[in-house]
Amino acid sequence: MGMTIVEKIFARASGQCRVIAGDLVVVDIDCAVMLDMSFHRTQRRTILKVHDPEKVVIAYDHMVPAPDKDSAEAHAYGREFAHHFGIKRLHDVGPDQGISHAIVADRAYALPGTVLVCSDSHTCASGAFNCAARGIGAPDLLAAVTTGKTWYRVGETVRYELTGSLPPGVSAKDLFLHLAGTWGHHTNQNVEFGGPGLAGLSIDARRTVAAMGAELSAEFATFEADERLLDYIRTRNPASFTPVSPDEDADYADRRVVNLSTLRPLVALPDAVISNSVPVDEAAGQKIQQAFIGSCANGSLEDLAEAARVLKGRRVAPGVRLLVTPNTQAVYAAALKAGHIATLVEAGAVVTSATCGACFGGHMGVLGPDEVCITASTRNFKGRMGDPRARIYMASPATVAASAIAGHISGADA
Amino acid sequence: MIAGKVWKFGDNINTDLMLPGNLLLAPEAEQKKAVFSANRPGWAEEVHPGDVIVGGFNYGMGSSRPAARSLRNCGVAALVAETINGLFFRNAVNFGLLALECPGVHAAFEEGQTLEISIEELVVGNRNSGATLKARPVPSMLLDLMLNGGLYPYLEKQGLIGRFGAA
Ligand code: SF4
């Protein structure tokens, strides 16, 4: 029996010829990403040793720009830490600011065939880069930074074979809602994506699906590497790397074919995304007070362009707040140049700087009691975006934009 | 041997229910009061040290936040579920919460019954019904961390991080 993508990456990173589901592996880490949260006074521990400063990236994202004095103190502490240990890749508030998973993508820090960790559950977003990336706990991250290693219990892998291409107006978020609605959770399993449909999926689209792997409760969500990916990486990072393909006879728990051409826009109903997706029509008419487009899953240039396409020449309905958060300041600048920001603002949207803010109910868009929100972010758990009495629907950027115009949940014209 | 009163929860219990986002950076004493406040208000006052949680499938789905630490701070002696989300399991190891996957456990217990675990054999028993179940094996390296306070004390001993509370 052959190996899947992550099994092969683990075999290399643990110095073994073969790794199979059920193994416990201890692997060398190629990149460890720390966040502003890593330095908050309620979370941090004094780090006495850094295994390899060249392998560490720091990205401030949850609390940017600092919404309170503790966050400001955490930022200062982290700057001092980076300086002390000679960590050069520090993404502070400013032009290099962004949501960590988007920064890692933008700069191609996540290289094919490598192992990447970060203490955030959506780290699996970098699986789009043929990288074994997953979120770990804060103590795990300290172990990773100080020892250069971490452990994994290797799960079995489900292979998704993509065919066809997404119809106009149907996005990667709808593909995720389809997977979560059809197959439910993937606890203790990895998901792997490939097949002829991959070529038609942009890198941003792949990142959306990979980020949402956390919401499938998958351990790793890894994509095959194709020319489109390799071009993307080579233009951003001169480092050498070795992409990994699964063996022909890899041992999968299941192989599932998804024909992208048959997908339609979907909405997840409040409180859960697992087995909770319905066609947009079934939720249509539900009044909303807030609409949000952003996060590591849906704050890309492509997502902003799609929102601008739907909002061009239209107005956000009275009584609705539409918040748009680009995933990096670089994407913000690109969207500005392309005219998307003007379109969004003229339509009545509030565009924020790149931050996790509203996505985790932290700041810049927190929901109040009994409010209804439709979000193109990562989670709709009870209380996720603020008051636990608020109700959160989840959909694609196009559906969120169309709903903001209508004042209630509504599909976008393709 | 661990023995404790059972609190029963369903499938896909998420980390935001155990540690709400607005308390992410609050002191641990405050976080512990809010455990399950959205889905089971009052639980944090009713739970007693030594009690155990029985869960369904995909227990602990969601974020990397230290939700396992909040359960431990509530005095929860063990979590036994049909399946446990991978990231929650890591944090159970990290923060020293005994967390076992045990097929059939959800149907085998009623709330309020007494669940016992023999650590050596990883056998889970129902003192009221007499039923016994076998938990899935946990690699010894991880079980040791779970039973000995988690990762921080280990990293401290290795001289890699400072002692808790030290500047
Ligand atoms: S944008 Fe949301 S899901 Fe993504 S890293 Fe930030 S808080 Fe987590």
Coordinates of C-alpha atoms and ligand atoms in Angstrom, one line a residue:
Chain A
M1 CA 0.0 0.0 0.0
G2 CA 1.2 3.5 -0.9
M3 CA 0.9 6.7 1.1
T4 CA -1.3 9.8 0.9
I5 CA 0.1 13.3 0.7
V6 CA 0.3 13.9 4.4
E7 CA 1.7 10.4 5.2
K8 CA 4.5 11.1 2.7
I9 CA 5.3 14.5 4.2
F10 CA 5.3 12.9 7.7
A11 CA 7.6 10.1 6.5
R12 CA 10.1 12.7 5.3
A13 CA 9.7 15.0 8.4
S14 CA 10.1 12.1 10.8
G15 CA 12.9 10.4 9.0
Q16 CA 11.0 7.1 8.3
C17 CA 10.4 5.3 5.0
R18 CA 6.7 4.7 5.7
V19 CA 4.0 6.3 7.8
I20 CA 0.5 4.9 8.0
A21 CA -2.8 5.8 9.7
G22 CA -2.7 5.0 13.4
D23 CA 1.0 5.9 13.8
L24 CA 2.2 8.5 16.3
V25 CA 4.9 10.6 14.6
V26 CA 7.3 13.2 15.9
V27 CA 8.2 15.5 13.1
D28 CA 10.6 18.4 12.4
I29 CA 8.8 21.6 11.7
D30 CA 9.7 23.8 8.7
C31 CA 7.7 26.9 9.8
A32 CA 6.1 27.9 13.1
V33 CA 3.8 30.9 13.1
M34 CA 3.2 32.9 16.2
L35 CA 0.3 35.4 16.6
D36 CA -0.2 38.5 18.7
M37 CA -2.3 36.3 21.0
S38 CA 0.9 34.3 21.7
F39 CA 2.2 37.4 23.5
H40 CA -0.8 38.4 25.5
R41 CA 0.0 38.7 29.2
T42 CA -2.7 36.1 30.0
Q43 CA -1.3 33.6 27.6
R44 CA 2.4 34.0 27.3
R45 CA 5.2 32.1 29.0
T46 CA 8.8 33.3 28.9
I47 CA 10.6 31.6 26.1
L48 CA 14.2 30.9 27.0
K49 CA 15.4 29.4 23.8
V50 CA 14.3 29.5 20.1
H51 CA 15.3 26.4 18.1
D52 CA 15.7 28.2 14.8
P53 CA 14.7 31.9 14.4
E54 CA 14.7 31.4 10.6
K55 CA 11.8 29.0 10.9
V56 CA 9.6 31.4 12.9
V57 CA 7.0 33.9 11.5
I58 CA 5.2 36.3 13.7
A59 CA 1.9 37.8 12.4
Y60 CA -0.3 40.2 14.5
D61 CA -3.9 39.5 13.4
H62 CA -6.4 38.9 16.1
M63 CA -6.0 42.2 17.9
V64 CA -5.0 44.7 15.2
P65 CA -4.8 47.7 15.4
A66 CA -4.6 47.2 19.2
P67 CA -8.2 47.6 20.5
D68 CA -7.1 47.9 24.1
K69 CA -4.0 48.5 26.2
D70 CA -3.3 44.8 26.9
S71 CA -3.1 44.1 23.2
A72 CA -0.8 47.1 22.8
E73 CA 1.4 45.7 25.5
A74 CA 1.3 42.3 23.8
H75 CA 2.4 43.8 20.5
A76 CA 5.3 45.6 22.3
Y77 CA 6.3 42.4 24.1
G78 CA 6.3 40.5 20.8
R79 CA 8.5 43.1 19.0
E80 CA 11.0 42.8 21.8
F81 CA 10.9 39.0 21.6
A82 CA 11.5 39.1 17.8
H83 CA 14.3 41.5 18.2
H84 CA 15.9 39.5 21.1
F85 CA 15.9 36.2 19.2
G86 CA 16.6 37.7 15.7
I87 CA 13.3 36.7 14.2
K88 CA 13.1 38.7 11.0
R89 CA 9.6 37.8 9.6
L90 CA 7.5 40.0 11.9
H91 CA 4.2 41.2 10.4
D92 CA 3.3 44.1 12.5
V93 CA 0.5 46.7 12.2
G94 CA 1.2 48.5 8.9
P95 CA 1.7 47.6 5.2
D96 CA 2.8 44.0 6.1
Q97 CA -0.2 43.4 8.4
G98 CA -2.7 40.6 7.7
I99 CA -4.4 37.6 9.0
S100 CA -1.7 35.0 9.6
H101 CA -2.9 32.4 7.2
A102 CA -3.3 35.0 4.5
I103 CA 0.2 36.3 5.1
V104 CA 1.6 32.8 5.0
A105 CA -0.1 32.5 1.6
D106 CA 0.8 35.9 0.2
R107 CA 4.5 35.4 1.0
A108 CA 4.4 31.7 0.2
Y109 CA 6.0 30.8 3.6
A110 CA 4.1 27.5 3.4
L111 CA 6.0 25.5 0.9
P112 CA 4.8 22.3 -0.8
G113 CA 5.9 19.1 1.0
T114 CA 6.7 20.9 4.3
V115 CA 5.3 21.0 7.8
L116 CA 3.8 24.2 9.2
V117 CA 2.2 24.9 12.6
C118 CA 0.5 27.8 14.2
S119 CA -1.7 28.1 17.4
D120 CA -4.9 28.8 15.4
S121 CA -7.4 26.2 14.2
H122 CA -7.6 27.5 10.7
T123 CA -3.9 26.9 10.0
C124 CA -5.1 24.1 7.8
A125 CA -5.7 26.9 5.2
S126 CA -2.1 26.4 4.1
G127 CA -3.0 22.8 3.1
A128 CA -3.9 24.5 -0.2
F129 CA -0.1 24.7 -0.8
N130 CA 0.5 21.0 -0.6
C131 CA 1.7 21.6 2.9
A132 CA 1.0 19.6 6.1
A133 CA -0.4 22.5 8.0
R134 CA -2.6 22.3 11.1
G135 CA -3.5 24.3 14.2
I136 CA -2.0 23.3 17.4
G137 CA -2.5 24.5 21.0
A138 CA -0.6 27.4 22.6
P139 CA 1.6 25.0 24.7
D140 CA 2.3 22.9 21.5
L141 CA 3.4 26.1 19.7
L142 CA 5.9 26.9 22.5
A143 CA 7.2 23.3 22.2
A144 CA 7.5 23.8 18.4
V145 CA 9.3 27.1 18.7
T146 CA 11.7 25.9 21.4
T147 CA 12.4 22.3 20.2
G148 CA 11.7 22.5 16.5
K149 CA 9.4 19.5 16.7
T150 CA 5.8 18.4 17.3
W151 CA 3.8 15.2 17.3
Y152 CA 0.8 14.0 15.3
R153 CA -1.5 11.0 15.6
V154 CA -1.8 10.1 12.0
G155 CA -5.5 9.7 10.9
E156 CA -6.9 8.0 7.9
T157 CA -7.5 10.1 4.8
V158 CA -10.6 10.7 2.7
R159 CA -9.8 11.6 -0.9
Y160 CA -12.0 14.2 -2.7
E161 CA -11.7 13.9 -6.4
L162 CA -12.9 17.1 -8.0
T163 CA -14.4 17.1 -11.5
G164 CA -16.1 19.8 -13.6
S165 CA -15.9 23.5 -12.8
L166 CA -17.9 25.9 -10.6
P167 CA -20.8 27.5 -12.4
P168 CA -20.8 31.4 -12.4
G169 CA -22.0 32.7 -9.0
V170 CA -21.0 29.5 -7.2
S171 CA -17.9 29.8 -5.1
A172 CA -15.5 27.7 -3.0
K173 CA -17.5 28.5 0.1
D174 CA -20.5 26.7 -1.6
L175 CA -18.2 23.7 -2.2
F176 CA -17.4 23.7 1.5
L177 CA -21.0 24.0 2.5
H178 CA -21.8 21.1 0.2
L179 CA -19.1 18.9 1.8
A180 CA -20.1 19.8 5.3
G181 CA -23.8 19.3 4.5
T182 CA -23.4 16.0 2.7
W183 CA -20.7 14.2 4.7
G184 CA -20.7 15.9 8.1
H185 CA -17.7 15.9 10.3
H186 CA -14.4 14.3 9.5
T187 CA -13.1 13.8 13.1
N188 CA -9.7 12.2 13.2
Q189 CA -9.5 12.0 9.4
N190 CA -7.5 14.0 6.9
V191 CA -9.0 15.3 3.7
E192 CA -7.1 15.4 0.4
F193 CA -8.2 17.2 -2.7
G194 CA -7.2 16.5 -6.3
G195 CA -8.6 15.5 -9.6
P196 CA -9.2 17.2 -12.9
G197 CA -11.5 19.9 -11.4
L198 CA -8.5 21.3 -9.4
A199 CA -7.0 23.1 -12.3
G200 CA -10.1 25.4 -12.6
L201 CA -9.9 26.4 -8.9
S202 CA -7.9 29.5 -8.2
I203 CA -5.4 29.6 -5.3
D204 CA -7.7 31.8 -3.3
A205 CA -10.6 29.3 -3.8
R206 CA -8.4 26.4 -2.7
R207 CA -7.4 28.4 0.4
T208 CA -11.1 29.0 1.2
V209 CA -11.7 25.2 1.1
A210 CA -8.6 24.3 3.0
A211 CA -9.3 26.9 5.7
M212 CA -12.8 25.5 6.1
G213 CA -11.2 22.1 6.6
A214 CA -11.2 23.1 10.3
E215 CA -15.0 23.3 10.2
L216 CA -15.1 19.7 8.7
S217 CA -13.2 18.9 11.9
A218 CA -10.5 17.4 9.7
E219 CA -6.9 17.0 11.0
F220 CA -5.3 18.1 7.7
A221 CA -6.8 19.4 4.5
T222 CA -4.2 19.0 1.8
F223 CA -4.3 19.8 -1.9
E224 CA -2.2 18.3 -4.7
A225 CA 0.4 20.6 -6.2
D226 CA -0.2 21.6 -9.9
E227 CA 1.5 24.0 -12.2
R228 CA -0.8 26.8 -11.1
L229 CA 0.3 26.4 -7.5
L230 CA 4.0 26.0 -8.3
D231 CA 3.9 29.3 -10.4
Y232 CA 2.1 31.1 -7.6
I233 CA 4.8 30.0 -5.1
R234 CA 7.8 30.6 -7.4
T235 CA 6.8 34.3 -7.9
R236 CA 6.7 34.8 -4.2
N237 CA 9.4 32.8 -2.5
P238 CA 12.8 31.8 -4.1
A239 CA 13.3 28.9 -1.6
S240 CA 13.6 25.4 -3.0
F241 CA 11.0 22.8 -2.1
T242 CA 9.8 19.3 -3.2
P243 CA 6.1 18.9 -3.9
V244 CA 4.5 15.7 -2.8
S245 CA 2.0 13.6 -4.8
P246 CA 0.0 10.7 -3.3
D247 CA 0.9 7.2 -4.4
E248 CA -1.4 5.6 -7.0
D249 CA -2.2 2.9 -4.5
A250 CA -2.5 5.2 -1.4
D251 CA -4.7 3.8 1.3
Y252 CA -7.8 6.0 1.6
A253 CA -10.6 5.6 4.1
D254 CA -12.9 6.6 1.2
R255 CA -12.7 8.2 -2.3
R256 CA -15.5 10.6 -3.1
V257 CA -16.1 12.3 -6.4
V258 CA -17.5 15.9 -6.4
N259 CA -18.7 17.3 -9.7
L260 CA -18.2 21.1 -9.2
S261 CA -20.5 21.8 -12.2
T262 CA -23.5 20.5 -10.2
L263 CA -23.1 22.8 -7.1
R264 CA -25.5 25.6 -6.2
P265 CA -25.2 28.4 -3.6
L266 CA -25.9 27.2 -0.1
V267 CA -26.4 28.7 3.3
A268 CA -25.6 27.2 6.7
L269 CA -28.3 27.8 9.3
P270 CA -27.3 29.2 12.7
D271 CA -25.2 27.5 15.4
A272 CA -23.4 24.8 13.3
V273 CA -22.0 24.2 9.8
I274 CA -21.9 20.4 10.1
S275 CA -24.9 18.8 8.4
N276 CA -26.7 22.2 8.5
S277 CA -26.6 23.5 4.9
V278 CA -29.6 24.4 2.8
P279 CA -30.1 26.0 -0.6
V280 CA -30.2 29.8 -0.4
D281 CA -34.0 29.8 -1.3
E282 CA -34.8 27.9 1.9
A283 CA -33.3 30.7 4.1
A284 CA -34.4 33.5 1.8
G285 CA -36.4 36.3 3.4
Q286 CA -34.8 36.0 6.8
K287 CA -34.2 39.7 7.9
I288 CA -30.6 40.6 8.9
Q289 CA -28.9 43.4 10.8
Q290 CA -25.3 42.6 9.9
A291 CA -23.5 41.2 6.9
F292 CA -19.8 40.3 7.1
I293 CA -17.3 39.5 4.3
G294 CA -13.8 38.7 5.6
S295 CA -11.6 36.3 7.6
C296 CA -8.8 33.9 6.6
A297 CA -11.4 32.0 4.5
N298 CA -13.1 34.8 2.6
G299 CA -11.2 38.1 2.7
S300 CA -9.1 37.5 -0.5
L301 CA -8.9 39.8 -3.5
E302 CA -11.2 37.5 -5.4
D303 CA -13.8 37.6 -2.6
L304 CA -13.7 41.4 -2.5
A305 CA -14.0 41.5 -6.3
E306 CA -17.0 39.2 -6.2
A307 CA -18.6 41.4 -3.5
A308 CA -17.9 44.5 -5.6
R309 CA -19.5 42.8 -8.7
V310 CA -22.7 42.2 -6.7
L311 CA -22.7 45.6 -5.1
K312 CA -21.8 47.8 -8.1
G313 CA -24.3 50.6 -8.5
R314 CA -26.5 49.2 -5.6
R315 CA -27.0 50.3 -2.0
V316 CA -26.9 48.4 1.2
A317 CA -30.4 48.2 2.7
P318 CA -31.3 50.7 5.4
G319 CA -30.9 49.0 8.8
V320 CA -28.1 46.7 7.6
R321 CA -24.4 47.1 8.4
L322 CA -22.2 45.5 5.8
L323 CA -18.6 45.1 7.0
V324 CA -15.8 44.1 4.7
T325 CA -12.4 43.1 6.0
P326 CA -9.6 42.4 3.4
N327 CA -7.4 39.5 4.7
T328 CA -4.1 41.5 4.3
Q329 CA -3.2 45.1 3.8
A330 CA -1.6 44.0 0.5
V331 CA -5.0 42.7 -0.6
Y332 CA -6.5 46.0 0.6
A333 CA -4.1 47.9 -1.6
A334 CA -4.7 45.7 -4.6
A335 CA -8.5 46.1 -4.2
L336 CA -8.1 49.8 -3.9
K337 CA -6.1 49.9 -7.2
A338 CA -8.7 47.7 -8.9
G339 CA -11.5 50.0 -7.8
H340 CA -13.3 47.4 -5.6
I341 CA -12.9 49.5 -2.4
A342 CA -14.6 52.5 -4.0
T343 CA -17.5 50.3 -5.3
L344 CA -17.9 48.8 -1.8
V345 CA -17.8 52.1 0.1
E346 CA -20.1 53.8 -2.4
A347 CA -22.6 51.0 -1.9
G348 CA -22.5 51.7 1.8
A349 CA -20.1 49.1 3.1
V350 CA -17.7 49.8 5.9
V351 CA -14.2 48.5 4.9
T352 CA -11.9 47.8 7.8
S353 CA -8.2 47.1 7.9
A354 CA -7.0 43.5 7.8
T355 CA -7.8 41.8 11.1
C356 CA -9.6 38.8 12.6
G357 CA -11.8 41.4 14.5
A358 CA -15.4 40.6 13.6
C359 CA -14.8 36.9 12.7
F360 CA -14.2 35.9 16.3
G361 CA -16.4 38.5 18.0
G362 CA -13.3 40.3 19.2
H363 CA -13.8 43.9 17.9
M364 CA -14.9 45.9 14.9
G365 CA -18.3 44.3 14.4
V366 CA -19.4 42.4 17.5
L367 CA -23.1 41.3 17.5
G368 CA -25.6 42.3 20.1
P369 CA -28.5 40.2 21.6
D370 CA -31.0 38.8 19.1
E371 CA -29.3 40.3 16.1
V372 CA -29.1 38.3 12.9
C373 CA -26.0 38.2 10.8
I374 CA -25.1 36.5 7.6
T375 CA -21.3 36.0 7.3
A376 CA -18.7 34.9 4.8
S377 CA -16.2 34.0 7.5
T378 CA -15.3 30.7 9.2
R379 CA -17.7 30.0 12.0
N380 CA -21.4 30.4 13.0
F381 CA -21.2 28.8 16.5
K382 CA -23.6 30.2 19.1
G383 CA -21.8 33.3 20.6
R384 CA -19.0 33.2 18.0
M385 CA -19.4 36.8 16.9
G386 CA -20.7 38.3 20.1
D387 CA -23.8 37.8 22.2
P388 CA -24.9 34.1 22.4
R389 CA -28.5 35.2 21.5
A390 CA -27.4 36.5 18.1
R391 CA -28.0 34.2 15.2
I392 CA -25.4 33.7 12.5
Y393 CA -26.0 32.3 9.0
M394 CA -23.0 31.5 6.8
A395 CA -22.7 31.8 3.0
S396 CA -20.4 32.9 0.2
P397 CA -19.3 36.6 -0.3
A398 CA -21.8 36.9 -3.3
T399 CA -24.7 35.7 -1.2
V400 CA -23.7 37.9 1.7
A401 CA -23.5 40.9 -0.5
A402 CA -26.8 40.2 -2.2
S403 CA -28.4 39.8 1.3
A404 CA -27.0 43.1 2.4
I405 CA -28.7 44.8 -0.5
A406 CA -32.0 43.1 0.0
G407 CA -32.0 43.5 3.8
H408 CA -32.8 39.8 4.2
I409 CA -31.1 36.6 3.1
S410 CA -31.2 36.5 -0.7
G411 CA -29.3 34.8 -3.5
A412 CA -27.1 36.8 -5.9
D413 CA -27.7 36.9 -9.7
A414 CA -24.9 34.9 -11.4
Chain B
M1 CA -8.7 4.4 39.3
I2 CA -10.8 7.4 38.6
A3 CA -14.5 7.5 39.5
G4 CA -16.9 10.4 39.1
K5 CA -20.4 11.5 38.5
V6 CA -21.4 11.8 34.8
W7 CA -22.5 14.9 33.0
K8 CA -23.8 14.0 29.6
F9 CA -23.4 16.1 26.4
G10 CA -24.2 15.4 22.7
D11 CA -22.3 15.5 19.4
N12 CA -20.2 18.3 18.1
I13 CA -19.8 20.2 21.4
N14 CA -17.7 23.2 20.3
T15 CA -14.9 25.1 22.1
D16 CA -16.9 28.4 22.0
L17 CA -19.4 26.7 24.3
M18 CA -16.7 25.8 26.8
L19 CA -14.8 29.1 26.5
P20 CA -16.7 32.0 24.9
G21 CA -14.8 34.3 22.6
N22 CA -15.4 37.4 24.7
L23 CA -13.5 35.8 27.6
L24 CA -10.6 34.5 25.5
L25 CA -8.2 36.9 27.3
A26 CA -10.0 37.0 30.7
P27 CA -8.4 35.5 33.8
E28 CA -8.8 31.7 34.2
A29 CA -11.1 32.1 37.2
E30 CA -13.5 34.1 35.1
Q31 CA -13.3 31.8 32.1
K32 CA -14.2 28.8 34.3
K33 CA -17.5 30.4 35.4
A34 CA -18.7 30.7 31.8
V35 CA -18.2 27.0 30.8
F36 CA -21.4 25.9 28.9
S37 CA -23.1 29.2 29.8
A38 CA -24.7 29.4 26.3
N39 CA -26.0 25.9 26.1
R40 CA -26.4 24.9 29.7
P41 CA -26.5 28.0 32.0
G42 CA -25.6 27.3 35.6
W43 CA -23.5 24.2 34.9
A44 CA -20.3 25.8 36.1
E45 CA -21.8 26.2 39.6
E46 CA -23.2 22.7 39.7
V47 CA -20.2 20.7 38.6
H48 CA -18.1 19.2 41.4
P49 CA -14.4 18.4 41.4
G50 CA -14.0 14.8 40.3
D51 CA -17.0 14.7 38.0
V52 CA -16.6 13.4 34.5
I53 CA -18.0 14.4 31.1
V54 CA -19.5 11.9 28.7
G55 CA -19.7 13.2 25.1
G56 CA -20.9 12.1 21.7
F57 CA -19.1 12.4 18.4
N58 CA -16.5 15.1 17.6
Y59 CA -16.3 16.4 21.1
G60 CA -14.5 19.8 21.2
M61 CA -14.7 20.9 17.6
G62 CA -13.6 24.4 16.9
S63 CA -10.8 26.6 18.0
S64 CA -7.3 26.2 19.5
R65 CA -8.4 28.1 22.6
P66 CA -7.6 26.4 25.9
A67 CA -11.1 25.0 26.5
A68 CA -9.6 21.8 28.0
R69 CA -7.9 24.0 30.6
S70 CA -11.3 25.5 31.6
L71 CA -12.8 22.0 32.1
R72 CA -9.8 21.1 34.2
N73 CA -10.2 24.3 36.2
C74 CA -13.8 23.3 36.8
G75 CA -12.5 20.1 38.4
V76 CA -13.5 17.7 35.6
A77 CA -11.5 14.5 36.2
A78 CA -11.9 13.1 32.7
L79 CA -13.7 13.4 29.4
V80 CA -14.9 10.2 27.8
A81 CA -16.5 10.6 24.3
E82 CA -17.3 8.6 21.2
T83 CA -14.7 10.6 19.3
I84 CA -12.7 13.7 20.2
N85 CA -11.8 16.5 17.9
G86 CA -8.0 16.4 17.1
L87 CA -7.2 19.9 18.2
F88 CA -9.2 19.6 21.5
F89 CA -7.4 16.3 22.1
R90 CA -4.1 18.1 21.7
N91 CA -5.1 20.7 24.2
A92 CA -6.2 17.9 26.6
V93 CA -2.7 16.6 26.4
N94 CA -1.3 20.2 26.6
F95 CA -3.3 21.1 29.8
G96 CA -3.3 17.7 31.5
L97 CA -7.0 16.7 31.1
L98 CA -7.5 12.9 30.8
A99 CA -9.5 12.5 27.5
L100 CA -10.4 9.1 26.1
E101 CA -12.3 8.0 23.0
C102 CA -14.6 5.1 23.9
P103 CA -17.0 3.7 21.3
G104 CA -20.4 3.1 22.9
V105 CA -19.9 5.3 25.9
H106 CA -22.7 7.7 25.0
A107 CA -25.4 5.1 25.0
A108 CA -23.9 3.3 28.1
F109 CA -24.4 6.2 30.5
E110 CA -27.2 8.2 31.9
E111 CA -26.5 11.6 33.5
G112 CA -25.8 11.3 37.2
Q113 CA -24.5 7.7 37.0
T114 CA -21.0 6.9 38.2
L115 CA -18.3 6.3 35.6
E116 CA -15.0 4.7 36.6
I117 CA -11.8 4.4 34.6
S118 CA -8.9 2.0 35.2
I119 CA -6.0 3.9 33.7
E120 CA -3.8 0.8 33.3
E121 CA -6.2 -1.1 31.1
L122 CA -8.1 1.9 29.8
V123 CA -11.4 0.2 30.7
V124 CA -14.4 2.4 31.3
G125 CA -17.1 1.1 33.7
N126 CA -20.6 2.1 34.7
R127 CA -20.9 1.5 38.4
N128 CA -24.7 1.6 38.2
S129 CA -25.3 -0.8 35.4
G130 CA -22.1 -2.8 35.6
A131 CA -21.4 -2.3 31.9
T132 CA -17.7 -2.1 30.9
L133 CA -16.3 -0.7 27.7
K134 CA -12.8 -0.5 26.2
A135 CA -11.4 2.9 25.4
R136 CA -9.2 3.4 22.4
P137 CA -5.5 3.2 23.2
V138 CA -3.6 6.4 23.7
P139 CA 0.2 6.5 23.0
S140 CA 2.1 6.3 26.3
M141 CA 3.9 9.6 25.6
L142 CA 0.6 11.4 25.3
L143 CA -1.0 9.6 28.3
D144 CA 2.0 10.6 30.4
L145 CA 1.6 14.2 29.6
M146 CA -2.2 14.1 30.3
L147 CA -1.7 12.5 33.7
N148 CA 1.2 14.7 34.7
G149 CA -0.1 18.3 34.2
G150 CA 0.5 18.6 30.5
L151 CA 3.2 20.2 28.4
Y152 CA 4.1 23.4 30.4
P153 CA 5.7 21.5 33.3
Y154 CA 7.6 19.4 30.8
L155 CA 9.0 22.5 28.9
E156 CA 9.8 24.1 32.2
K157 CA 11.8 21.1 33.4
Q158 CA 13.7 21.2 30.1
G159 CA 14.7 24.8 30.7
L160 CA 12.9 25.9 27.5
I161 CA 10.3 28.2 29.1
G162 CA 10.3 30.2 32.3
R163 CA 8.4 29.2 35.4
F164 CA 4.7 30.2 35.6
G165 CA 4.4 33.7 37.0
A166 CA 8.1 34.5 36.6
A167 CA 8.8 37.7 34.6
Ligands
SF4_1 S1 -10.0 35.3 10.5 FE1 -11.3 34.2 12.0 S2 -11.0 32.0 11.6 FE2 -9.4 33.1 10.5 S3 -7.7 33.1 12.0 FE3 -8.8 35.0 12.3 S4 -10.3 34.5 14.0 FE4 -9.5 32.6 13.2

